[in-house]
Short mmCIF file of C-alpha atoms and ligand atoms in Angstrom, two decimals:
data_model
loop_
_atom_site.label_atom_id
_atom_site.label_comp_id
_atom_site.label_asym_id
_atom_site.label_seq_id
_atom_site.Cartn_x
_atom_site.Cartn_y
_atom_site.Cartn_z
CA UNK A 25 -0.22 6.11 -1.48
CA UNK A 26 0.25 3.19 1.25
CA UNK A 27 2.12 5.72 3.11
CA UNK A 28 0.83 6.63 6.52
CA UNK A 29 2.41 9.76 7.45
CA UNK A 30 2.72 10.99 11.32
CA UNK A 31 1.20 14.63 12.20
CA UNK A 32 0.80 16.88 14.80
CA UNK A 33 -2.90 18.23 15.32
CA UNK A 34 -2.93 21.89 15.27
CA UNK A 35 -6.67 22.67 15.69
CA UNK A 36 -10.12 20.87 15.69
CA UNK A 37 -13.53 21.59 14.34
CA UNK A 38 -16.77 19.94 13.63
CA UNK A 39 -17.53 20.20 10.01
CA UNK A 40 -20.33 18.95 7.81
CA UNK A 41 -21.30 16.82 11.05
CA UNK A 42 -17.36 15.13 10.99
CA UNK A 43 -14.77 16.11 13.67
CA UNK A 44 -11.99 17.01 11.58
CA UNK A 45 -8.24 18.91 12.28
CA UNK A 46 -5.41 20.58 10.61
CA UNK A 47 -2.79 18.96 10.99
CA UNK A 48 1.16 19.75 10.68
CA UNK A 49 3.30 17.01 8.81
CA UNK A 50 6.63 18.79 8.72
CA UNK A 51 5.62 21.79 7.51
CA UNK A 52 3.18 20.57 5.00
CA UNK A 53 -0.68 21.62 6.86
CA UNK A 54 -3.72 19.51 5.22
CA UNK A 55 -7.39 18.94 6.62
CA UNK A 56 -7.64 15.66 8.21
CA UNK A 57 -10.74 13.81 9.39
CA UNK A 58 -10.69 12.72 13.08
CA UNK A 59 -13.83 10.40 13.34
CA UNK A 60 -11.30 7.22 13.74
CA UNK A 61 -9.71 8.87 16.69
CA UNK A 62 -12.39 10.82 18.09
CA UNK A 63 -10.30 11.68 21.47
CA UNK A 64 -7.07 12.99 20.10
CA UNK A 65 -6.34 16.39 21.56
CA UNK A 66 -4.67 19.36 19.85
CA UNK A 67 -0.99 18.75 19.91
CA UNK A 68 -0.92 15.10 20.11
CA UNK A 69 0.24 13.01 17.06
CA UNK A 70 -1.26 10.45 14.94
CA UNK A 71 -0.59 8.41 12.12
CA UNK A 72 -2.48 9.68 9.11
CA UNK A 73 -3.56 8.09 5.95
CA UNK A 74 -5.34 9.87 2.78
CA UNK A 75 -6.32 12.44 5.21
CA UNK A 76 -7.35 10.32 8.48
CA UNK A 77 -5.96 9.57 11.32
CA UNK A 78 -5.65 6.17 12.01
CA UNK A 79 -4.00 5.46 15.17
CA UNK A 80 -2.14 7.58 18.18
CA UNK A 81 1.48 7.80 17.57
CA UNK A 82 4.29 8.80 20.47
CA UNK A 83 5.94 12.80 19.81
CA UNK A 84 9.58 11.06 19.79
CA UNK A 85 8.53 8.31 17.19
CA UNK A 86 6.36 10.88 14.78
CA UNK A 87 9.24 13.14 14.95
CA UNK A 88 11.92 10.62 13.98
CA UNK A 89 9.78 9.24 11.11
CA UNK A 90 8.93 12.63 9.82
CA UNK A 91 12.37 13.59 9.85
CA UNK A 92 13.19 10.07 7.87
CA UNK A 93 10.13 10.98 5.36
CA UNK A 94 11.77 14.28 4.32
CA UNK A 95 15.39 13.21 3.87
CA UNK A 96 13.76 10.36 1.56
CA UNK A 97 11.57 12.73 -0.33
CA UNK A 98 8.74 10.76 0.49
CA UNK A 99 6.73 13.79 2.03
CA UNK A 100 7.09 14.99 -1.54
CA UNK A 101 5.71 12.17 -3.29
CA UNK A 102 3.01 12.22 -1.02
CA UNK A 103 1.91 15.78 -1.39
CA UNK A 104 3.58 16.81 -4.47
CA UNK A 105 1.79 17.03 -7.43
CA UNK A 106 1.00 13.81 -9.19
CA UNK A 107 0.36 15.40 -12.51
CA UNK A 108 3.33 17.07 -13.12
CA UNK A 109 5.45 13.77 -12.22
CA UNK A 110 3.30 11.84 -14.51
CA UNK A 111 3.13 14.78 -17.36
CA UNK A 112 7.25 14.62 -16.91
CA UNK A 113 7.17 10.91 -17.48
CA UNK A 114 4.79 10.68 -20.26
CA UNK A 115 6.67 13.74 -21.93
CA UNK A 116 10.17 11.74 -21.67
CA UNK A 117 8.22 8.41 -22.75
CA UNK A 118 7.12 10.17 -26.16
CA UNK A 119 10.48 11.20 -26.73
CA UNK A 120 12.03 8.60 -26.46
CA UNK A 121 9.28 6.92 -29.07
CA UNK A 122 9.77 9.84 -31.40
CA UNK A 123 13.44 9.75 -31.04
CA UNK B 24 28.83 -2.03 4.17
CA UNK B 25 28.81 1.15 2.10
CA UNK B 26 24.73 1.50 3.11
CA UNK B 27 24.86 1.21 6.50
CA UNK B 28 26.05 4.89 7.17
CA UNK B 29 23.29 6.10 5.62
CA UNK B 30 20.48 4.36 8.49
CA UNK B 31 19.00 6.97 11.21
CA UNK B 32 21.23 4.95 13.61
CA UNK B 33 23.89 3.13 12.00
CA UNK B 34 24.72 1.47 15.04
CA UNK B 35 21.83 0.18 16.23
CA UNK B 36 21.68 -1.32 12.83
CA UNK B 37 25.09 -2.76 12.68
CA UNK B 38 24.02 -4.27 16.36
CA UNK B 39 21.03 -5.71 14.78
CA UNK B 40 22.91 -7.22 11.68
CA UNK B 41 25.45 -8.89 13.65
CA UNK B 42 22.78 -10.78 15.93
CA UNK B 43 21.00 -11.55 12.90
CA UNK B 44 24.52 -13.22 12.04
CA UNK B 45 25.23 -14.61 15.07
CA UNK B 46 21.77 -16.47 14.90
CA UNK B 47 21.50 -17.97 11.47
CA UNK B 48 22.82 -21.14 10.77
CA UNK B 49 21.07 -22.14 7.60
CA UNK B 50 19.23 -20.59 4.65
CA UNK B 51 15.75 -19.25 5.11
CA UNK B 52 13.19 -17.30 2.92
CA UNK B 53 11.29 -14.50 4.43
CA UNK B 54 8.34 -12.26 2.52
CA UNK B 55 7.93 -8.59 3.28
CA UNK B 56 4.07 -8.29 2.92
CA UNK B 57 4.12 -4.40 2.51
CA UNK B 58 5.17 -2.54 -0.87
CA UNK B 59 6.63 0.44 1.42
CA UNK B 60 8.67 -2.29 3.09
CA UNK B 61 9.83 -3.40 -0.27
CA UNK B 62 10.72 -0.18 -1.37
CA UNK B 63 13.12 0.52 2.33
CA UNK B 64 14.29 -2.73 1.45
CA UNK B 65 15.93 -1.88 -1.70
CA UNK B 66 16.76 1.68 -1.51
CA UNK B 67 18.99 0.44 1.75
CA UNK B 68 19.91 -2.35 0.25
CA UNK B 69 18.78 -4.06 3.45
CA UNK B 70 18.66 -7.55 1.32
CA UNK B 71 22.49 -7.45 0.48
CA UNK B 72 23.37 -6.41 4.05
CA UNK B 73 21.99 -9.75 4.86
CA UNK B 74 24.34 -12.64 5.63
CA UNK B 75 23.83 -14.76 2.72
CA UNK B 76 21.03 -17.44 2.51
CA UNK B 77 18.64 -15.19 4.15
CA UNK B 78 16.49 -13.96 1.01
CA UNK B 79 13.51 -11.89 1.25
CA UNK B 80 11.14 -12.32 -0.87
CA UNK B 81 8.83 -9.16 -1.66
CA UNK B 82 4.98 -9.80 -1.45
CA UNK B 83 1.54 -8.73 -3.17
CA UNK B 84 1.71 -5.22 -1.07
CA UNK B 85 1.23 -3.06 -3.51
CA UNK B 86 -2.35 -1.79 -3.77
CA UNK B 87 -1.53 -0.21 -7.24
CA UNK B 88 -0.24 -3.54 -8.71
CA UNK B 89 -2.81 -5.82 -7.42
CA UNK B 90 -5.98 -3.78 -8.77
CA UNK B 91 -7.43 -6.12 -11.37
CA UNK B 92 -6.80 -5.21 -15.20
CA UNK B 93 -10.60 -5.22 -15.57
CA UNK B 94 -10.80 -2.76 -12.99
CA UNK B 95 -8.69 -0.18 -14.12
CA UNK B 96 -10.40 -0.56 -17.80
CA UNK B 97 -13.88 0.02 -15.98
CA UNK B 98 -12.41 3.30 -14.63
CA UNK B 99 -10.98 4.31 -17.92
CA UNK B 100 -14.62 3.65 -19.34
CA UNK B 101 -16.37 5.65 -16.59
CA UNK B 102 -13.92 8.56 -16.71
CA UNK B 103 -14.19 8.96 -19.98
CA UNK B 104 -17.64 9.49 -20.31
CA UNK B 105 -19.03 12.95 -20.60
CA UNK B 106 -20.64 14.57 -17.57
CA UNK B 107 -18.50 12.27 -14.75
CA UNK B 108 -15.81 13.84 -12.69
CA UNK B 109 -13.55 10.92 -12.10
CA UNK B 110 -11.22 11.15 -8.92
CA UNK B 111 -8.61 9.01 -8.09
CA UNK B 112 -5.09 8.86 -6.07
CA UNK B 113 -2.71 9.91 -7.64
CA UNK B 114 -0.66 6.83 -8.19
CA UNK B 115 -3.44 5.34 -10.18
CA UNK B 116 -3.13 7.65 -12.94
CA UNK B 117 0.10 5.55 -15.11
CA UNK B 118 -1.01 2.01 -14.22
CA UNK B 119 -1.37 0.54 -17.44
CA UNK B 120 -4.86 -1.08 -18.58
CA UNK B 121 -5.62 -2.80 -21.92
CA UNK B 122 -4.95 0.13 -23.70
CA UNK B 123 -4.37 3.23 -22.06
CA UNK B 124 -4.15 5.09 -18.47
CA UNK B 125 -6.05 7.72 -16.40
CA UNK B 126 -3.51 10.48 -17.69
CA UNK B 127 -4.41 9.50 -21.47
CA UNK B 128 -8.16 9.62 -20.94
CA UNK B 129 -7.52 12.91 -19.62
CA UNK B 130 -5.58 14.18 -22.66
CA UNK B 131 -8.29 12.70 -24.66
CA UNK B 132 -10.63 14.97 -22.50
CA UNK B 133 -11.89 13.06 -19.38
CA UNK B 134 -12.52 15.28 -16.27
CA UNK B 135 -9.92 13.00 -13.72
CA UNK B 136 -9.16 14.63 -10.70
CA UNK B 137 -6.10 13.59 -8.33
CA UNK B 138 -7.17 13.70 -4.57
CA UNK B 139 -5.50 13.41 -1.49
CA UNK B 140 -7.96 12.14 0.71
CA UNK B 141 -11.65 10.46 -0.65
CA UNK B 142 -13.08 13.48 1.66
CA UNK B 143 -12.29 15.97 -1.49
CA UNK B 144 -13.82 13.66 -4.02
CA UNK B 145 -16.98 14.22 -1.97
CA UNK B 146 -16.35 17.99 -1.46
CA UNK B 147 -16.29 17.81 -5.40
CA UNK B 148 -19.60 16.45 -5.56
CA UNK B 149 -21.23 18.67 -3.38
CA UNK B 150 -19.56 21.72 -5.53
CA UNK B 151 -20.71 20.17 -8.86
CA UNK B 152 -24.69 18.97 -8.61
CA UNK B 153 -24.92 18.76 -11.76
CA UNK B 154 -22.15 16.24 -12.62
CA UNK B 155 -21.83 12.32 -11.18
CA UNK B 156 -18.46 12.33 -9.29
CA UNK B 157 -16.70 8.93 -9.19
CA UNK B 158 -13.94 7.82 -6.92
CA UNK B 159 -11.48 5.11 -7.38
CA UNK B 160 -11.96 3.25 -4.16
CA UNK B 161 -8.84 1.05 -4.38
CA UNK B 162 -6.05 -0.14 -1.46
CA UNK B 163 -5.61 -2.51 1.50
CA UNK B 164 -7.01 -2.39 4.74
CA UNK B 165 -5.42 1.11 5.90
CA UNK B 166 -6.89 2.69 3.04
CA UNK B 167 -10.45 0.93 3.53
CA UNK B 168 -11.47 3.11 6.45
CA UNK B 169 -10.76 6.54 4.75
CA UNK B 170 -13.10 5.35 2.04
CA UNK B 171 -15.78 3.80 4.20
CA UNK B 172 -16.52 6.97 6.27
CA UNK B 173 -16.69 8.76 2.33
CA UNK B 174 -19.55 6.52 1.60
CA UNK B 175 -20.93 7.18 4.58
CA UNK B 176 -20.93 10.44 5.09
CA UNK B 177 -22.19 10.74 1.12
CA UNK B 178 -25.49 9.30 2.57
CA UNK B 179 -25.53 11.07 5.81
CA UNK B 180 -25.22 14.44 4.00
CA UNK B 181 -27.75 13.20 1.01
CA UNK B 182 -25.18 13.49 -1.42
CA UNK B 183 -26.44 11.44 -4.28
CA UNK B 184 -23.98 12.43 -7.21
CA UNK B 185 -21.17 10.54 -5.71
CA UNK B 186 -20.18 6.97 -6.21
CA UNK B 187 -17.06 4.81 -5.72
CA UNK B 188 -15.26 2.20 -8.23
CA UNK B 189 -14.60 -0.31 -5.34
CA UNK B 190 -11.67 -2.80 -5.57
CA UNK B 191 -10.44 -3.46 -1.74
CA UNK B 192 -7.89 -6.07 -1.21
CA UNK B 193 -7.12 -8.06 2.26
CA UNK B 194 -3.97 -9.15 3.43
CA UNK B 195 -4.74 -12.54 5.76
CA UNK B 196 -6.14 -14.41 2.47
CA UNK B 197 -3.12 -13.38 0.47
CA UNK B 198 -1.10 -14.60 3.49
CA UNK B 199 -3.37 -17.98 3.23
CA UNK B 200 -3.00 -18.12 -0.37
CA UNK B 201 0.96 -17.99 -0.60
CA UNK B 202 1.08 -20.64 2.10
CA UNK B 203 -1.17 -22.87 0.00
CA UNK B 204 0.24 -22.69 -3.46
CA UNK B 205 2.40 -25.51 -4.62
CA UNK B 206 5.29 -23.05 -5.16
CA UNK B 207 5.24 -21.37 -2.22
CA UNK B 208 8.84 -20.77 -0.58
CA UNK B 209 8.24 -18.31 2.32
CA UNK B 210 9.07 -19.30 5.55
CA UNK B 211 8.21 -16.64 7.48
CA UNK B 212 6.36 -13.22 7.40
CA UNK B 213 6.92 -9.25 7.82
CA UNK B 214 3.35 -8.64 8.48
CA UNK B 215 2.89 -5.04 7.24
CA UNK B 216 2.26 -2.89 10.22
CA UNK B 217 -0.13 -0.02 8.87
CA UNK B 218 -2.51 -2.45 8.16
CA UNK B 219 -2.46 -4.11 11.50
CA UNK B 220 -2.95 -0.66 12.73
CA UNK B 221 -6.17 -0.77 11.38
CA UNK B 222 -7.11 -4.61 11.64
CA UNK B 223 -5.29 -5.12 15.05
CA UNK B 224 -3.53 -8.70 15.24
CA UNK B 225 -6.27 -11.13 15.90
CA UNK B 226 -6.10 -13.11 12.33
CA UNK B 227 -2.65 -13.80 12.25
CA UNK B 228 -2.66 -16.62 15.37
CA UNK B 229 -4.36 -18.95 13.51
CA UNK B 230 -2.62 -18.39 10.27
CA UNK B 231 0.78 -18.89 11.92
CA UNK B 232 -0.48 -22.21 13.99
CA UNK B 233 -1.87 -23.76 10.45
CA UNK B 234 0.94 -23.16 8.17
CA UNK B 235 3.72 -22.97 11.11
CA UNK B 236 5.09 -20.29 9.70
CA UNK B 237 6.09 -17.56 12.11
CA UNK B 238 4.19 -13.92 11.52
CA UNK B 239 5.76 -10.60 13.19
CA UNK B 240 4.40 -7.39 12.49
CA UNK B 241 6.92 -5.06 11.32
CA UNK B 242 6.90 -0.95 10.32
CA UNK B 243 8.73 -0.08 7.74
CA UNK B 244 11.47 2.12 8.54
CA UNK B 245 15.12 0.59 7.79
CA UNK B 246 15.39 0.20 11.67
CA UNK B 247 12.26 -1.54 11.99
CA UNK B 248 12.58 -3.68 8.99
CA UNK B 249 15.87 -5.34 10.34
CA UNK B 250 13.99 -5.97 13.61
CA UNK B 251 11.40 -7.56 12.40
CA UNK B 252 13.79 -9.88 10.20
CA UNK B 253 16.10 -10.35 13.37
CA UNK B 254 12.72 -11.51 15.11
CA UNK B 255 11.47 -13.84 11.96
CA UNK B 256 14.95 -15.30 11.96
CA UNK B 257 15.59 -16.01 15.79
CA UNK B 258 11.78 -17.92 15.79
CA UNK B 259 12.48 -20.00 12.49
CA UNK B 260 16.07 -21.16 14.06
CA UNK B 261 14.20 -22.66 17.41
CA UNK B 262 11.18 -24.11 15.34
CA UNK B 263 8.46 -21.30 16.26
CA UNK B 264 6.10 -19.89 14.79
CA UNK B 265 3.79 -17.21 17.15
CA UNK B 266 3.08 -13.78 15.75
CA UNK B 267 4.96 -11.05 17.28
CA UNK B 268 4.45 -7.38 17.35
CA UNK B 269 7.56 -5.62 16.24
CA UNK B 270 5.53 -2.04 15.78
CA UNK B 271 3.74 -1.60 19.35
CA UNK B 272 4.23 1.96 18.88
CA UNK B 273 1.63 1.90 16.06
CA UNK B 274 -0.23 -1.34 16.61
CA UNK B 275 -2.97 -2.50 19.28
CA UNK B 276 -3.86 -5.73 18.82
CA UNK B 277 -7.48 -4.48 18.30
CA UNK B 278 -6.38 -2.22 15.76
CA UNK B 279 -8.82 0.59 15.36
CA UNK B 280 -12.28 -0.36 16.90
CA UNK B 281 -14.29 2.22 15.47
CA UNK B 282 -12.56 1.71 12.01
CA UNK B 283 -13.34 -1.29 12.19
CA UNK B 284 -16.75 -1.25 12.73
CA UNK B 285 -17.15 0.91 10.00
CA UNK B 286 -15.62 -1.66 7.60
CA UNK B 287 -17.94 -4.15 8.68
CA UNK B 288 -21.02 -1.63 8.21
CA UNK B 289 -19.83 -0.08 4.85
CA UNK B 290 -18.37 -3.09 3.43
CA UNK B 291 -18.89 -7.11 2.81
CA UNK B 292 -16.04 -9.73 1.71
CA UNK B 293 -15.75 -10.92 -1.47
CA UNK B 294 -14.03 -13.28 -4.16
CA UNK B 295 -11.41 -10.82 -5.79
CA UNK B 296 -9.14 -11.47 -8.68
CA UNK B 297 -5.58 -9.90 -7.81
CA UNK B 298 -3.72 -8.45 -10.98
CA UNK B 299 -1.18 -10.78 -11.98
CA UNK B 300 -2.20 -13.55 -9.48
CA UNK B 301 -5.52 -14.41 -10.34
CA UNK B 302 -8.83 -14.49 -8.22
CA UNK B 303 -8.42 -15.25 -3.92
CA UNK B 304 -11.60 -16.52 -2.28
CA UNK B 305 -12.66 -14.03 0.10
CA UNK B 306 -9.66 -11.64 -0.19
CA UNK B 307 -11.43 -8.33 -0.77
CA UNK B 308 -14.24 -5.50 0.27
CA UNK B 309 -17.25 -3.96 -1.76
CA UNK B 310 -19.49 -2.24 -0.86
CA UNK B 311 -22.59 -3.77 0.96
CA UNK B 312 -26.14 -4.26 -0.04
CA UNK B 313 -27.05 -1.40 2.25
CA UNK B 314 -24.76 0.96 0.16
CA UNK B 315 -24.80 -0.47 -3.29
CA UNK B 316 -26.57 3.06 -4.57
CA UNK B 317 -22.93 4.14 -3.98
CA UNK B 318 -21.49 1.82 -6.11
CA UNK B 319 -20.33 2.59 -9.09
CA UNK B 320 -20.48 -0.12 -11.36
CA UNK B 321 -24.09 -0.27 -10.34
CA UNK B 322 -24.64 3.06 -11.65
CA UNK B 323 -22.89 2.84 -14.85
CA UNK B 324 -23.05 -0.11 -16.95
CA UNK B 325 -19.72 -1.39 -17.42
CA UNK B 326 -19.80 -4.87 -18.29
CA UNK B 327 -18.74 -6.54 -21.86
CA UNK B 328 -15.10 -4.90 -21.24
CA UNK B 329 -12.64 -7.25 -22.78
CA UNK B 330 -8.65 -7.41 -21.11
CA UNK B 331 -5.76 -7.86 -22.67
CA UNK B 332 -2.94 -7.82 -20.52
CA UNK B 333 0.87 -7.54 -22.17
CA UNK B 334 2.09 -10.60 -23.08
CA UNK B 335 5.92 -9.68 -21.81
CA UNK B 336 4.92 -8.51 -18.49
CA UNK B 337 6.34 -10.91 -15.82
CA UNK B 338 4.53 -9.12 -12.82
CA UNK B 339 2.26 -11.73 -11.47
CA UNK B 340 5.62 -13.88 -10.98
CA UNK B 341 7.44 -10.96 -8.95
CA UNK B 342 4.06 -10.14 -7.28
CA UNK B 343 4.43 -13.98 -5.67
CA UNK B 344 8.01 -13.93 -5.36
CA UNK B 345 8.84 -16.56 -7.95
CA UNK B 346 11.22 -14.26 -9.35
CA UNK B 347 13.06 -10.75 -8.84
CA UNK B 348 11.90 -7.72 -11.19
CA UNK B 349 15.58 -7.55 -12.95
CA UNK B 350 15.12 -11.51 -14.07
CA UNK B 351 12.13 -9.93 -16.18
CA UNK B 352 13.36 -9.56 -19.85
CA UNK B 353 11.49 -6.59 -20.26
CA UNK B 354 13.12 -5.02 -16.74
CA UNK B 355 15.02 -1.42 -17.54
CA UNK B 356 14.72 -1.87 -21.62
CA UNK B 357 11.18 -2.09 -22.82
CA UNK B 358 9.41 -1.22 -19.52
CA UNK B 359 10.47 0.97 -17.53
CA UNK B 360 9.03 3.73 -15.18
CA UNK B 361 8.50 5.84 -17.41
CA UNK B 362 7.26 3.60 -20.21
CA UNK B 363 5.75 0.67 -17.83
CA UNK B 364 4.49 -2.46 -19.03
CA UNK B 365 3.06 -4.03 -15.98
CA UNK B 366 1.27 -2.09 -12.70
CA UNK B 367 4.36 -2.87 -11.14
CA UNK B 368 6.90 -0.60 -12.86
CA UNK B 369 4.23 2.40 -11.71
CA UNK B 370 3.81 2.89 -7.77
CA UNK B 371 7.60 3.37 -6.31
CA UNK B 372 5.96 0.59 -3.85
CA UNK B 373 5.87 -1.59 -6.73
CA UNK B 374 8.93 -4.10 -6.95
CA UNK B 375 9.77 -3.22 -10.57
CA UNK B 376 9.93 0.41 -9.99
CA UNK B 377 11.87 -0.24 -6.25
CA UNK B 378 14.32 -2.36 -8.46
CA UNK B 379 14.70 0.09 -11.16
CA UNK B 380 14.54 3.32 -9.12
CA UNK B 381 17.62 2.24 -7.06
CA UNK B 382 19.86 0.79 -9.88
CA UNK B 383 19.25 -3.20 -9.77
CA UNK B 384 19.56 -3.49 -13.10
CA UNK B 385 21.35 -6.53 -13.31
CA UNK B 386 19.80 -10.23 -12.63
CA UNK B 387 20.85 -11.49 -9.24
CA UNK B 388 23.75 -13.70 -9.58
CA UNK B 389 24.18 -14.46 -6.10
CA UNK B 390 22.10 -17.57 -5.05
CA UNK B 391 19.53 -17.74 -6.90
CA UNK B 392 15.84 -18.37 -5.28
CA UNK B 393 16.06 -22.50 -6.35
CA UNK B 394 19.35 -23.03 -4.81
CA UNK B 395 18.52 -21.43 -1.75
CA UNK B 396 15.14 -23.54 -1.68
CA UNK B 397 16.66 -26.85 -2.48
CA UNK B 398 19.56 -26.08 0.36
CA UNK B 399 16.89 -25.30 2.49
S1 SF4 C 404 10.12 -5.29 -15.21
FE1 SF4 C 404 7.93 -4.61 -16.48
S2 SF4 C 404 7.12 -5.96 -17.89
FE2 SF4 C 404 8.75 -6.61 -16.21
S3 SF4 C 404 7.60 -7.92 -15.00
FE3 SF4 C 404 7.96 -5.47 -14.07
S4 SF4 C 404 5.96 -4.52 -14.66
FE4 SF4 C 404 6.06 -6.68 -15.93
#
């Protein structure tokens, strides 16, 4: 959760009075709030944390970081289904208790 | 050197390591503040690649780990109430409270939902006007701006069935507390890069000066960590104690001014208990008076909770760098990520979970903490 992931801005629009963007994180696409980086443009990269762009990043660093995160499985951890992970862990824990 | 090949740029990593080796003449203890950095260090075995005598002490920078037990229990109390939709980041689900976790609360019928962003919780509130929607607002200075903006948006959009259980923690007061503790062995800091992306570096020169300790702002990729260590060790060997920014691609001295302005509006500084550590003065944020109506603790009566921490868990000592996780008796036996006794075993940024994940099962035999400190 503390992780911030670089992403590329694909579209920008105003929604509910806030500046929002569609951002691509190496294949995973999410809605991101741009209120803290209002002059970010389509095509640029930013560090995004829990749905908010917090700081600009140059394209090369962004790509490098994304590759590394994909390799380490961190993108899955950030965007995957936490209920599945928690349920799997709890099921194993229960089995251990009963067994 | 078996891990080195796994680095994105093994040649660069080798160069940095050689440089560190050539610089070091005596033992030093350096703390990485951020849990993301701890994760990288353990995963890549960076601590084992360093020359003998350079010890990395894992800091308290895992937000899931340091959220106080009392707040976790309050979260479960609120989440279990009829009519409430309780929204949280996914990594809080299995953090043990006094006798259960949020995952269990959902099993018992509570409407607990995982969101990616706090704005998702606000949308849920908009779509369910007859329900009370509560968001669990935890985290360091990186997570606080999104949460602040969400409360601000709630007011702007006139959404009244939304509130936030706020338990934010701040890095500089934690560094202050670590340096003033009588047990402190830390001689240099790798500061948390993403926290500085928001807050900038203005608070650090005074800290470095007051405690005569080098502080190097560092990212969390393997090469970032090596570069941070290289710069810290160089300062230590030269007897310097300045603030350096080794993460310039994401950190400007002023941080993100728009985010800082919003934080100053929505939050106010408060004393905060850190799980396993205790109260650190002025180390947290709560909602300011102006936003009191969005404070879940104000909206729901959650007083009178009695907490009980596991008697076995030594995560407080782990979080302060006094012991390594595998020196805890419960580590890997009664305490595993599947069945965590303490919060540091839950999040992958927690030191215990990182050690478990990367099979650091045996207690360290290399220079123990005490030996190193008596030499240094
Ligand atoms: S291994 Fe488990 S019981 Fe021991 S300190 Fe870590 S979280 Fe606590």
